[in-house]
Amino acid sequence: MTGSSAADLPAVLRTGLLDPAARAALDWQPFRPGVEAHWLHRSPDGGPAAALLRYAPGSDVPRHAHTGRETILILDGRQSDDAGTYEAGTLVVNEPGTEHKVRSDTGCTALLIWERAPRLYEGT
């Protein structure tokens, strides 16, 4: 295992992951229609990754399969999938082999950590 000093951490982790003003100032990139990502870590080979995802109200991510564990922490707003609706502060773990479609009627921001990149089913 390798360690990091505070100076090595992404800015949002140094200033406070729960601070909406710090999150708003981040470099957000298009991820899916209505969903933006701020990448904290991204393996070039589809391996481990961590990102903040910001959903506009009414947006969704199509059905996808998890090839590795996905851990989600809802930071604000509300997110839903096939299993239920998750409010701010909820921790969701999706095991390898599971699949779902994710949506946010209200908009939300979530921290996602993947062991492996999910496989999206286009057109769903």
mmCIF file of C-alpha atoms in Angstrom:
data_model
loop_
_atom_site.group_PDB
_atom_site.id
_atom_site.type_symbol
_atom_site.label_atom_id
_atom_site.label_comp_id
_atom_site.label_asym_id
_atom_site.label_seq_id
_atom_site.Cartn_x
_atom_site.Cartn_y
_atom_site.Cartn_z
ATOM 1 C CA MET A 1 0.000 0.000 0.000
ATOM 2 C CA THR A 2 1.201 3.488 -0.749
ATOM 3 C CA GLY A 3 0.380 6.590 1.224
ATOM 4 C CA SER A 4 -0.278 10.174 0.231
ATOM 5 C CA SER A 5 0.450 13.429 1.933
ATOM 6 C CA ALA A 6 -2.242 16.094 2.197
ATOM 7 C CA ALA A 7 -0.564 17.982 -0.654
ATOM 8 C CA ASP A 8 -1.084 14.956 -2.938
ATOM 9 C CA LEU A 9 -4.844 14.790 -2.340
ATOM 10 C CA PRO A 10 -7.273 16.240 -4.892
ATOM 11 C CA ALA A 11 -8.308 19.779 -3.938
ATOM 12 C CA VAL A 12 -11.863 18.800 -3.000
ATOM 13 C CA LEU A 13 -10.540 16.300 -0.449
ATOM 14 C CA ARG A 14 -8.205 18.882 1.090
ATOM 15 C CA THR A 15 -10.934 21.545 1.384
ATOM 16 C CA GLY A 16 -13.811 19.290 2.359
ATOM 17 C CA LEU A 17 -15.749 16.798 0.295
ATOM 18 C CA LEU A 18 -18.981 17.889 1.959
ATOM 19 C CA ASP A 19 -18.500 21.586 1.145
ATOM 20 C CA PRO A 20 -20.854 22.488 -1.754
ATOM 21 C CA ALA A 21 -18.829 25.624 -2.574
ATOM 22 C CA ALA A 22 -15.618 23.587 -2.917
ATOM 23 C CA ARG A 23 -17.415 21.076 -5.170
ATOM 24 C CA ALA A 24 -18.936 23.827 -7.325
ATOM 25 C CA ALA A 25 -15.453 25.205 -8.069
ATOM 26 C CA LEU A 26 -14.160 21.882 -9.447
ATOM 27 C CA ASP A 27 -13.377 21.091 -13.077
ATOM 28 C CA TRP A 28 -16.543 19.249 -14.164
ATOM 29 C CA GLN A 29 -16.486 17.304 -17.440
ATOM 30 C CA PRO A 30 -19.387 15.800 -19.429
ATOM 31 C CA PHE A 31 -19.988 12.145 -18.478
ATOM 32 C CA ARG A 32 -23.468 11.353 -19.881
ATOM 33 C CA PRO A 33 -26.257 13.715 -20.979
ATOM 34 C CA GLY A 34 -27.192 15.668 -17.850
ATOM 35 C CA VAL A 35 -24.399 14.114 -15.773
ATOM 36 C CA GLU A 36 -20.963 15.640 -15.168
ATOM 37 C CA ALA A 37 -17.877 14.057 -13.602
ATOM 38 C CA HIS A 38 -14.927 15.342 -11.643
ATOM 39 C CA TRP A 39 -12.304 12.582 -11.705
ATOM 40 C CA LEU A 40 -10.337 12.061 -8.488
ATOM 41 C CA HIS A 41 -8.520 9.015 -9.867
ATOM 42 C CA ARG A 42 -8.839 7.164 -13.162
ATOM 43 C CA SER A 43 -6.903 4.109 -14.344
ATOM 44 C CA PRO A 44 -6.210 4.208 -18.084
ATOM 45 C CA ASP A 45 -7.007 0.494 -18.439
ATOM 46 C CA GLY A 46 -10.555 0.585 -16.991
ATOM 47 C CA GLY A 47 -9.294 -0.423 -13.552
ATOM 48 C CA PRO A 48 -9.892 1.386 -10.260
ATOM 49 C CA ALA A 49 -11.399 4.856 -10.436
ATOM 50 C CA ALA A 50 -12.973 7.459 -8.191
ATOM 51 C CA ALA A 51 -15.119 10.398 -9.261
ATOM 52 C CA LEU A 52 -17.708 12.858 -8.140
ATOM 53 C CA LEU A 53 -20.787 12.679 -10.367
ATOM 54 C CA ARG A 54 -23.187 15.607 -10.535
ATOM 55 C CA TYR A 55 -26.660 14.784 -11.886
ATOM 56 C CA ALA A 56 -28.957 17.495 -13.208
ATOM 57 C CA PRO A 57 -32.609 17.103 -12.145
ATOM 58 C CA GLY A 58 -34.269 14.415 -14.291
ATOM 59 C CA SER A 59 -31.018 12.934 -15.623
ATOM 60 C CA ASP A 60 -29.989 9.301 -15.661
ATOM 61 C CA VAL A 61 -27.222 6.843 -16.482
ATOM 62 C CA PRO A 62 -28.332 3.928 -18.694
ATOM 63 C CA ARG A 63 -28.486 0.347 -17.477
ATOM 64 C CA HIS A 64 -25.008 -0.971 -16.792
ATOM 65 C CA ALA A 65 -23.320 -4.035 -15.319
ATOM 66 C CA HIS A 66 -20.730 -3.965 -12.555
ATOM 67 C CA THR A 67 -17.563 -5.904 -13.361
ATOM 68 C CA GLY A 68 -16.112 -4.911 -9.983
ATOM 69 C CA ARG A 69 -17.507 -3.484 -6.749
ATOM 70 C CA GLU A 70 -18.954 0.028 -6.943
ATOM 71 C CA THR A 71 -19.302 2.109 -3.780
ATOM 72 C CA ILE A 72 -21.469 5.243 -3.852
ATOM 73 C CA LEU A 73 -21.870 7.941 -1.205
ATOM 74 C CA ILE A 74 -24.724 10.366 -1.900
ATOM 75 C CA LEU A 75 -23.428 13.819 -0.908
ATOM 76 C CA ASP A 76 -26.521 15.887 -1.691
ATOM 77 C CA GLY A 77 -29.865 15.490 -3.396
ATOM 78 C CA ARG A 78 -31.448 12.134 -4.099
ATOM 79 C CA GLN A 79 -30.551 9.241 -6.433
ATOM 80 C CA SER A 80 -32.651 6.212 -7.399
ATOM 81 C CA ASP A 81 -32.061 2.868 -9.056
ATOM 82 C CA ASP A 82 -33.929 -0.425 -9.497
ATOM 83 C CA ALA A 83 -33.560 -1.213 -5.765
ATOM 84 C CA GLY A 84 -34.720 2.075 -4.251
ATOM 85 C CA THR A 85 -34.138 5.753 -3.581
ATOM 86 C CA TYR A 86 -31.112 7.048 -1.687
ATOM 87 C CA GLU A 87 -30.998 10.339 0.209
ATOM 88 C CA ALA A 88 -27.907 12.404 1.070
ATOM 89 C CA GLY A 89 -25.673 10.498 3.469
ATOM 90 C CA THR A 90 -26.619 7.060 2.095
ATOM 91 C CA LEU A 91 -23.830 4.596 1.275
ATOM 92 C CA VAL A 92 -24.673 2.152 -1.536
ATOM 93 C CA VAL A 93 -22.521 -0.857 -2.492
ATOM 94 C CA ASN A 94 -23.136 -2.620 -5.804
ATOM 95 C CA GLU A 95 -21.398 -5.992 -5.987
ATOM 96 C CA PRO A 96 -19.751 -7.444 -9.116
ATOM 97 C CA GLY A 97 -22.323 -9.064 -11.376
ATOM 98 C CA THR A 98 -25.144 -6.662 -10.439
ATOM 99 C CA GLU A 99 -26.714 -4.215 -12.860
ATOM 100 C CA HIS A 100 -29.026 -1.237 -12.660
ATOM 101 C CA LYS A 101 -30.124 2.046 -14.224
ATOM 102 C CA VAL A 102 -29.491 5.165 -12.104
ATOM 103 C CA ARG A 103 -31.545 8.366 -12.135
ATOM 104 C CA SER A 104 -32.017 11.517 -10.122
ATOM 105 C CA ASP A 105 -35.365 13.282 -10.249
ATOM 106 C CA THR A 106 -34.137 16.124 -7.998
ATOM 107 C CA GLY A 107 -30.467 16.247 -9.034
ATOM 108 C CA CYS A 108 -27.670 15.032 -6.802
ATOM 109 C CA THR A 109 -23.936 14.813 -6.269
ATOM 110 C CA ALA A 110 -22.360 11.478 -5.421
ATOM 111 C CA LEU A 111 -18.893 10.098 -4.751
ATOM 112 C CA LEU A 112 -18.346 6.883 -6.734
ATOM 113 C CA ILE A 113 -15.471 4.455 -6.333
ATOM 114 C CA TRP A 114 -15.095 1.598 -8.817
ATOM 115 C CA GLU A 115 -12.846 -1.463 -8.668
ATOM 116 C CA ARG A 116 -13.380 -1.799 -12.426
ATOM 117 C CA ALA A 117 -15.257 0.396 -14.877
ATOM 118 C CA PRO A 118 -18.894 -0.621 -15.352
ATOM 119 C CA ARG A 119 -20.081 -1.917 -18.724
ATOM 120 C CA LEU A 120 -22.816 0.358 -20.121
ATOM 121 C CA TYR A 121 -25.655 -1.083 -22.197
ATOM 122 C CA GLU A 122 -26.189 1.606 -24.811
ATOM 123 C CA GLY A 123 -29.735 2.471 -25.811
ATOM 124 C CA THR A 124 -31.277 1.511 -22.460
#
